[in-house]
CSV table of C-alpha atoms in Angstrom, one decimal:
chain,number,residue,atom,x,y,z
A,1,MET,CA,-0.5,11.8,0.1
A,2,MET,CA,-1.3,8.5,1.9
A,3,SER,CA,-3.8,6.3,0.1
A,4,THR,CA,-7.2,6.3,1.7
A,5,ALA,CA,-8.6,3.5,-0.5
A,6,THR,CA,-10.8,1.4,1.8
A,7,TRP,CA,-8.9,-1.2,3.6
A,8,PRO,CA,-11.0,-4.4,3.4
A,9,GLU,CA,-12.4,-5.5,6.7
A,10,GLN,CA,-11.0,-9.0,6.1
A,11,TRP,CA,-7.5,-7.5,6.4
A,12,ALA,CA,-8.1,-5.3,9.4
A,13,HIS,CA,-7.1,-8.0,11.9
A,14,THR,CA,-4.0,-9.2,10.2
A,15,SER,CA,-1.5,-9.7,13.0
A,16,ARG,CA,2.1,-8.4,12.7
A,17,ARG,CA,3.2,-9.9,16.0
A,18,ARG,CA,5.2,-12.8,14.6
A,19,PRO,CA,7.1,-10.8,11.9
A,20,ALA,CA,7.8,-8.1,14.6
A,21,ILE,CA,9.3,-10.7,16.9
A,22,LEU,CA,11.4,-12.2,14.1
A,23,PHE,CA,12.6,-8.7,13.1
A,24,ALA,CA,13.6,-8.0,16.7
A,25,ALA,CA,15.5,-11.3,16.9
A,26,LEU,CA,17.3,-10.6,13.6
A,27,VAL,CA,18.4,-7.2,14.8
A,28,THR,CA,19.6,-8.8,18.1
A,29,LEU,CA,21.6,-11.3,16.1
A,30,PHE,CA,23.1,-8.6,13.9
A,31,LEU,CA,24.2,-6.6,17.0
A,32,PHE,CA,25.7,-9.7,18.5
A,33,ALA,CA,27.6,-10.6,15.3
A,34,ALA,CA,28.8,-7.0,14.9
A,35,GLY,CA,30.2,-6.9,18.4
A,36,THR,CA,31.8,-10.3,18.0
A,37,ALA,CA,33.4,-9.2,14.7
A,38,ILE,CA,34.9,-6.1,16.4
A,39,ARG,CA,36.2,-8.3,19.3
A,40,HIS,CA,37.8,-10.7,16.9
A,41,HIS,CA,39.4,-7.9,15.0
A,42,LEU,CA,40.8,-6.3,18.1
A,43,THR,CA,42.2,-9.7,19.4
A,44,GLY,CA,44.0,-10.3,16.1
A,45,TRP,CA,41.8,-12.9,14.5
A,46,PRO,CA,41.0,-11.4,11.1
A,47,SER,CA,39.4,-14.5,9.6
A,48,GLY,CA,37.0,-14.8,12.5
A,49,ALA,CA,36.1,-11.1,12.2
A,50,LEU,CA,35.5,-11.6,8.5
A,51,TYR,CA,33.1,-14.5,8.9
A,52,THR,CA,31.1,-13.0,11.8
A,53,ALA,CA,30.9,-9.7,9.8
A,54,MET,CA,29.4,-11.5,6.8
A,55,PHE,CA,26.9,-13.3,9.0
A,56,GLY,CA,26.0,-10.0,10.7
A,57,LEU,CA,25.4,-8.5,7.3
A,58,LEU,CA,23.1,-11.4,6.4
A,59,PHE,CA,21.1,-10.9,9.6
A,60,ALA,CA,20.8,-7.1,8.9
A,61,GLU,CA,19.5,-7.8,5.3
A,62,LEU,CA,17.0,-10.4,6.6
A,63,ALA,CA,15.7,-7.9,9.2
A,64,TRP,CA,15.4,-5.2,6.4
A,65,PHE,CA,13.6,-7.8,4.2
A,66,ILE,CA,11.1,-8.6,7.0
A,67,ALA,CA,10.4,-4.9,7.6
A,68,LEU,CA,9.9,-4.4,3.9
A,69,THR,CA,7.6,-7.2,3.2
A,70,ARG,CA,5.8,-7.7,6.6
A,71,LEU,CA,6.0,-4.5,8.6
A,72,ARG,CA,6.0,-1.8,5.9
A,73,PRO,CA,3.2,0.8,6.0
A,74,ARG,CA,0.7,1.3,3.2
A,75,LYS,CA,2.2,3.0,0.2
A,76,SER,CA,1.2,6.5,-0.9
A,77,GLY,CA,-1.6,7.3,-3.3
A,78,ALA,CA,-1.8,6.0,-6.9
A,79,LYS,CA,1.9,6.8,-7.7
A,80,PRO,CA,3.0,3.3,-8.4
A,81,LEU,CA,0.2,2.8,-11.0
A,82,ARG,CA,1.1,3.6,-14.6
A,83,ARG,CA,0.0,3.2,-18.2
A,84,LYS,CA,2.1,0.7,-20.1
A,85,ALA,CA,2.2,-0.6,-23.6
A,86,THR,CA,2.3,-4.4,-23.9
A,87,GLY,CA,3.9,-6.5,-26.6
A,88,ASP,CA,1.0,-6.1,-28.9
A,89,ALA,CA,1.0,-2.3,-28.5
A,90,ALA,CA,-2.2,-2.4,-26.3
A,91,MET,CA,-2.2,0.0,-23.3
A,92,VAL,CA,-2.8,-1.4,-19.8
A,93,LEU,CA,-3.0,-0.1,-16.3
A,94,GLU,CA,-0.1,-1.6,-14.4
A,95,MET,CA,0.7,-2.1,-10.7
A,96,PRO,CA,4.3,-3.3,-10.6
A,97,TYR,CA,5.9,-5.4,-7.9
A,98,SER,CA,8.4,-4.0,-5.5
A,99,LYS,CA,11.8,-3.3,-7.0
A,100,ALA,CA,13.4,-3.1,-3.6
A,101,GLN,CA,12.1,-6.6,-2.8
A,102,PHE,CA,13.4,-7.9,-6.1
A,103,THR,CA,16.8,-6.5,-5.4
A,104,GLY,CA,16.6,-7.9,-1.9
A,105,PHE,CA,16.3,-11.5,-3.2
A,106,ALA,CA,19.6,-11.1,-5.1
A,107,LEU,CA,21.4,-9.4,-2.2
A,108,LEU,CA,20.3,-12.1,0.2
A,109,ALA,CA,21.5,-14.9,-2.1
A,110,LEU,CA,24.9,-13.2,-2.7
A,111,THR,CA,25.4,-12.4,1.0
A,112,ALA,CA,24.5,-16.0,2.0
A,113,ALA,CA,26.9,-17.4,-0.6
A,114,ALA,CA,29.8,-15.2,0.5
A,115,PRO,CA,30.9,-17.2,3.6
A,116,PHE,CA,30.9,-20.4,1.6
A,117,ALA,CA,32.9,-18.8,-1.2
A,118,VAL,CA,35.5,-17.6,1.3
A,119,GLY,CA,35.5,-21.0,3.0
A,120,ILE,CA,36.5,-22.7,-0.3
A,121,ILE,CA,39.7,-20.6,-0.3
A,122,GLY,CA,40.4,-21.5,3.4
A,123,ALA,CA,39.8,-25.2,2.8
A,124,MET,CA,42.3,-25.3,-0.1
A,125,ASP,CA,45.2,-24.2,2.1
A,126,LYS,CA,48.4,-25.3,0.3
A,127,ASP,CA,49.8,-27.1,3.4
A,128,ARG,CA,46.6,-29.0,4.4
A,129,PRO,CA,44.0,-28.9,1.6
A,130,GLN,CA,40.6,-30.2,2.6
A,131,VAL,CA,39.1,-31.2,-0.8
A,132,ASP,CA,35.9,-32.7,0.6
A,133,ARG,CA,35.1,-29.6,2.6
A,134,ALA,CA,35.9,-27.3,-0.3
A,135,ALA,CA,33.6,-29.4,-2.6
A,136,LEU,CA,30.7,-29.3,-0.1
A,137,MET,CA,31.1,-25.5,0.3
A,138,ALA,CA,31.3,-25.1,-3.5
A,139,VAL,CA,28.0,-27.0,-3.9
A,140,VAL,CA,26.2,-24.8,-1.3
A,141,ALA,CA,27.6,-21.6,-2.9
A,142,LEU,CA,26.5,-22.7,-6.4
A,143,VAL,CA,23.0,-23.5,-5.1
A,144,LEU,CA,22.7,-20.0,-3.6
A,145,LEU,CA,24.2,-18.3,-6.6
A,146,SER,CA,21.8,-20.0,-8.9
A,147,LEU,CA,19.1,-17.5,-7.8
A,148,PRO,CA,20.9,-14.4,-9.3
A,149,LEU,CA,21.6,-16.5,-12.4
A,150,VAL,CA,17.9,-17.4,-12.7
A,151,MET,CA,17.1,-13.7,-12.3
A,152,LEU,CA,19.5,-12.7,-15.0
A,153,ARG,CA,17.8,-15.2,-17.3
A,154,GLY,CA,14.4,-13.6,-16.6
A,155,SER,CA,12.8,-16.8,-15.2
A,156,PHE,CA,12.7,-15.1,-11.8
A,157,ALA,CA,11.6,-11.6,-12.7
A,158,LEU,CA,10.1,-8.4,-11.3
A,159,GLY,CA,6.4,-9.2,-11.2
A,160,THR,CA,3.4,-7.0,-12.3
A,161,VAL,CA,-0.4,-6.9,-12.3
A,162,GLN,CA,-1.9,-5.4,-15.5
A,163,LEU,CA,-5.5,-4.5,-16.0
A,164,SER,CA,-6.7,-4.3,-19.6
A,165,PRO,CA,-10.1,-4.1,-21.2
A,166,SER,CA,-9.8,-7.9,-22.0
A,167,GLY,CA,-8.7,-9.1,-18.6
A,168,ILE,CA,-6.1,-9.4,-15.8
A,169,TYR,CA,-2.6,-10.4,-16.4
A,170,HIS,CA,-0.5,-11.4,-13.4
A,171,ARG,CA,3.2,-12.0,-13.7
A,172,GLY,CA,4.5,-13.3,-10.3
A,173,TRP,CA,8.1,-13.8,-9.5
A,174,THR,CA,8.2,-17.2,-11.1
A,175,HIS,CA,4.9,-17.7,-13.0
A,176,GLU,CA,2.5,-15.8,-15.2
A,177,SER,CA,-1.3,-16.2,-15.7
A,178,PHE,CA,-4.1,-14.4,-17.4
A,179,LEU,CA,-7.8,-14.4,-16.6
A,180,PRO,CA,-10.4,-12.6,-18.9
A,181,TRP,CA,-13.0,-10.5,-17.2
A,182,ASP,CA,-15.8,-12.7,-18.3
A,183,GLY,CA,-14.1,-15.6,-16.4
A,184,VAL,CA,-14.0,-13.7,-13.1
A,185,ALA,CA,-16.5,-15.0,-10.5
A,186,GLU,CA,-15.5,-12.8,-7.5
A,187,VAL,CA,-12.8,-10.7,-6.1
A,188,ARG,CA,-11.8,-11.6,-2.5
A,189,ALA,CA,-9.7,-9.9,0.1
A,190,VAL,CA,-8.1,-12.7,2.0
A,191,PRO,CA,-6.0,-12.4,5.2
A,192,HIS,CA,-3.5,-15.2,4.7
A,193,ASP,CA,0.2,-14.5,4.5
A,194,GLY,CA,-0.5,-10.8,5.0
A,195,PRO,CA,-3.1,-9.1,2.8
A,196,GLU,CA,-3.9,-11.1,-0.4
A,197,ILE,CA,-6.2,-10.5,-3.4
A,198,TRP,CA,-7.8,-13.6,-4.8
A,199,VAL,CA,-9.5,-13.2,-8.2
A,200,VAL,CA,-11.5,-16.4,-8.3
A,201,ALA,CA,-12.5,-17.8,-11.8
A,202,THR,CA,-15.8,-19.3,-12.9
A,203,ALA,CA,-16.0,-23.0,-13.5
A,204,ASP,CA,-15.7,-22.6,-17.3
A,205,ALA,CA,-13.1,-19.8,-17.3
A,206,ARG,CA,-10.3,-19.7,-19.8
A,207,TRP,CA,-7.4,-19.5,-17.3
A,208,HIS,CA,-4.0,-19.2,-19.0
A,209,ARG,CA,-1.0,-19.9,-16.8
A,210,ARG,CA,2.6,-20.9,-17.1
A,211,ARG,CA,5.3,-21.7,-14.6
A,212,MET,CA,8.6,-20.0,-15.6
A,213,THR,CA,11.1,-22.0,-13.5
A,214,ARG,CA,11.3,-24.9,-11.1
A,215,LEU,CA,14.2,-23.3,-9.3
A,216,TRP,CA,13.5,-20.9,-6.5
A,217,PRO,CA,9.7,-21.1,-6.7
A,218,GLU,CA,9.1,-18.0,-4.5
A,219,ASP,CA,5.5,-18.0,-5.6
A,220,ARG,CA,3.4,-20.8,-7.0
A,221,LEU,CA,0.4,-21.1,-9.3
A,222,PRO,CA,-2.8,-21.8,-7.3
A,223,ASP,CA,-4.2,-25.3,-7.6
A,224,LEU,CA,-7.6,-23.8,-8.4
A,225,PRO,CA,-8.3,-21.5,-11.3
A,226,MET,CA,-7.7,-18.0,-9.8
A,227,LEU,CA,-5.2,-15.3,-9.5
A,228,ARG,CA,-3.5,-15.0,-6.1
A,229,ILE,CA,-1.9,-11.6,-5.6
A,230,LEU,CA,0.2,-11.2,-2.4
A,231,GLY,CA,-0.1,-7.6,-1.1
A,232,ARG,CA,3.4,-7.8,0.4
A,233,ASP,CA,5.0,-8.1,-3.1
A,234,LEU,CA,3.3,-5.0,-4.6
A,235,ALA,CA,5.0,-1.6,-5.0
A,236,GLY,CA,1.8,0.1,-4.0
A,237,ASP,CA,-1.2,-0.1,-1.7
A,238,PRO,CA,-2.9,-3.5,-2.1
A,239,ALA,CA,-6.2,-2.0,-0.9
A,240,LEU,CA,-6.1,0.3,-4.0
A,241,LEU,CA,-5.4,-2.6,-6.4
A,242,HIS,CA,-8.2,-4.6,-4.7
A,243,ALA,CA,-10.6,-1.6,-5.2
A,244,LEU,CA,-9.7,-1.3,-8.8
A,245,VAL,CA,-10.0,-5.0,-9.7
A,246,ASP,CA,-13.3,-5.2,-7.8
A,247,HIS,CA,-14.7,-2.0,-9.5
A,248,TYR,CA,-13.9,-3.3,-13.0
A,249,HIS,CA,-15.3,-6.7,-12.2
A,250,ARG,CA,-18.6,-5.2,-11.1
A,251,HIS,CA,-18.7,-2.5,-13.8
A,252,PRO,CA,-17.9,-4.0,-17.2
A,253,GLU,CA,-19.0,-0.7,-18.9
A,254,ASP,CA,-15.9,1.0,-17.5
A,255,ARG,CA,-13.3,-1.5,-18.7
A,256,ALA,CA,-12.6,0.4,-21.9
A,257,GLU,CA,-10.9,3.1,-19.9
A,258,LEU,CA,-8.2,0.8,-18.7
A,259,GLY,CA,-4.9,1.9,-20.2
A,260,THR,CA,-6.2,5.4,-20.7
A,261,ASP,CA,-5.8,8.6,-18.7
A,262,ARG,CA,-9.4,8.1,-17.5
A,263,GLY,CA,-8.2,4.8,-15.8
A,264,ILE,CA,-5.4,6.7,-14.0
A,265,GLU,CA,-7.9,9.4,-12.9
A,266,ARG,CA,-10.2,6.7,-11.4
A,267,ALA,CA,-7.3,5.2,-9.6
A,268,ARG,CA,-6.3,8.6,-8.2
A,269,ALA,CA,-9.8,9.2,-7.1
A,270,LEU,CA,-10.0,5.9,-5.3
A,271,ALA,CA,-6.6,6.6,-3.7
A,272,SER,CA,-7.8,10.0,-2.4
A,273,GLY,CA,-11.1,8.6,-1.2
A,274,ALA,CA,-13.1,10.7,-3.7
């Protein structure tokens, strides 16, 4: 069942032309690299075939990532939404970030680092070692591999948006913030880098925020007190999340149902257009 939650008018004219052109260019580069790798293999140049194949794989992954984050259709229904217990045993209504996108970040870093790791071996040929070249490639490889390491530490983590009776918790890829409901001034649908949800705070709001890492800041804390939720990062339909946040902002009497079966039922009703 496709979600029929009302798509905000502000998002209706979000152009996909540029990501579509970029996707087509990356697919073309992948096909060119794949053909070149096959030609090198047939002409007896295995190292050339290996390098072009690795770059072809990188182009393919980038094309997939563009399709996932910029060209993907709206997700179905309220399926991604779930009840979840927090650390203090309270129940919340959660919309998680995309696991595929999270995995994609790691795959891209590993694939981009692979040619440099192989280049280190080639540069350290026993007959003519090129120490400077090997050192430079090692630095580049380590920079790229630092992303999976940061992910393993949990500083770069799978994000989430959690709605509770007390407020909204937003864990981005590299930051976290919390805004109580009484500190919400308005909920906006903003057509910026794709569909975005801006939960703007009042002037005196108690806005709690923390940056988790300075490495690989895929998302940043806003300069102004607000929650900025990028629709492309969500596992589900951003229009449904926007409708839920807007509803509970406007109807404080319903917030007690967040984290309960009634909250899930309301989300399903919004997703079905009921």
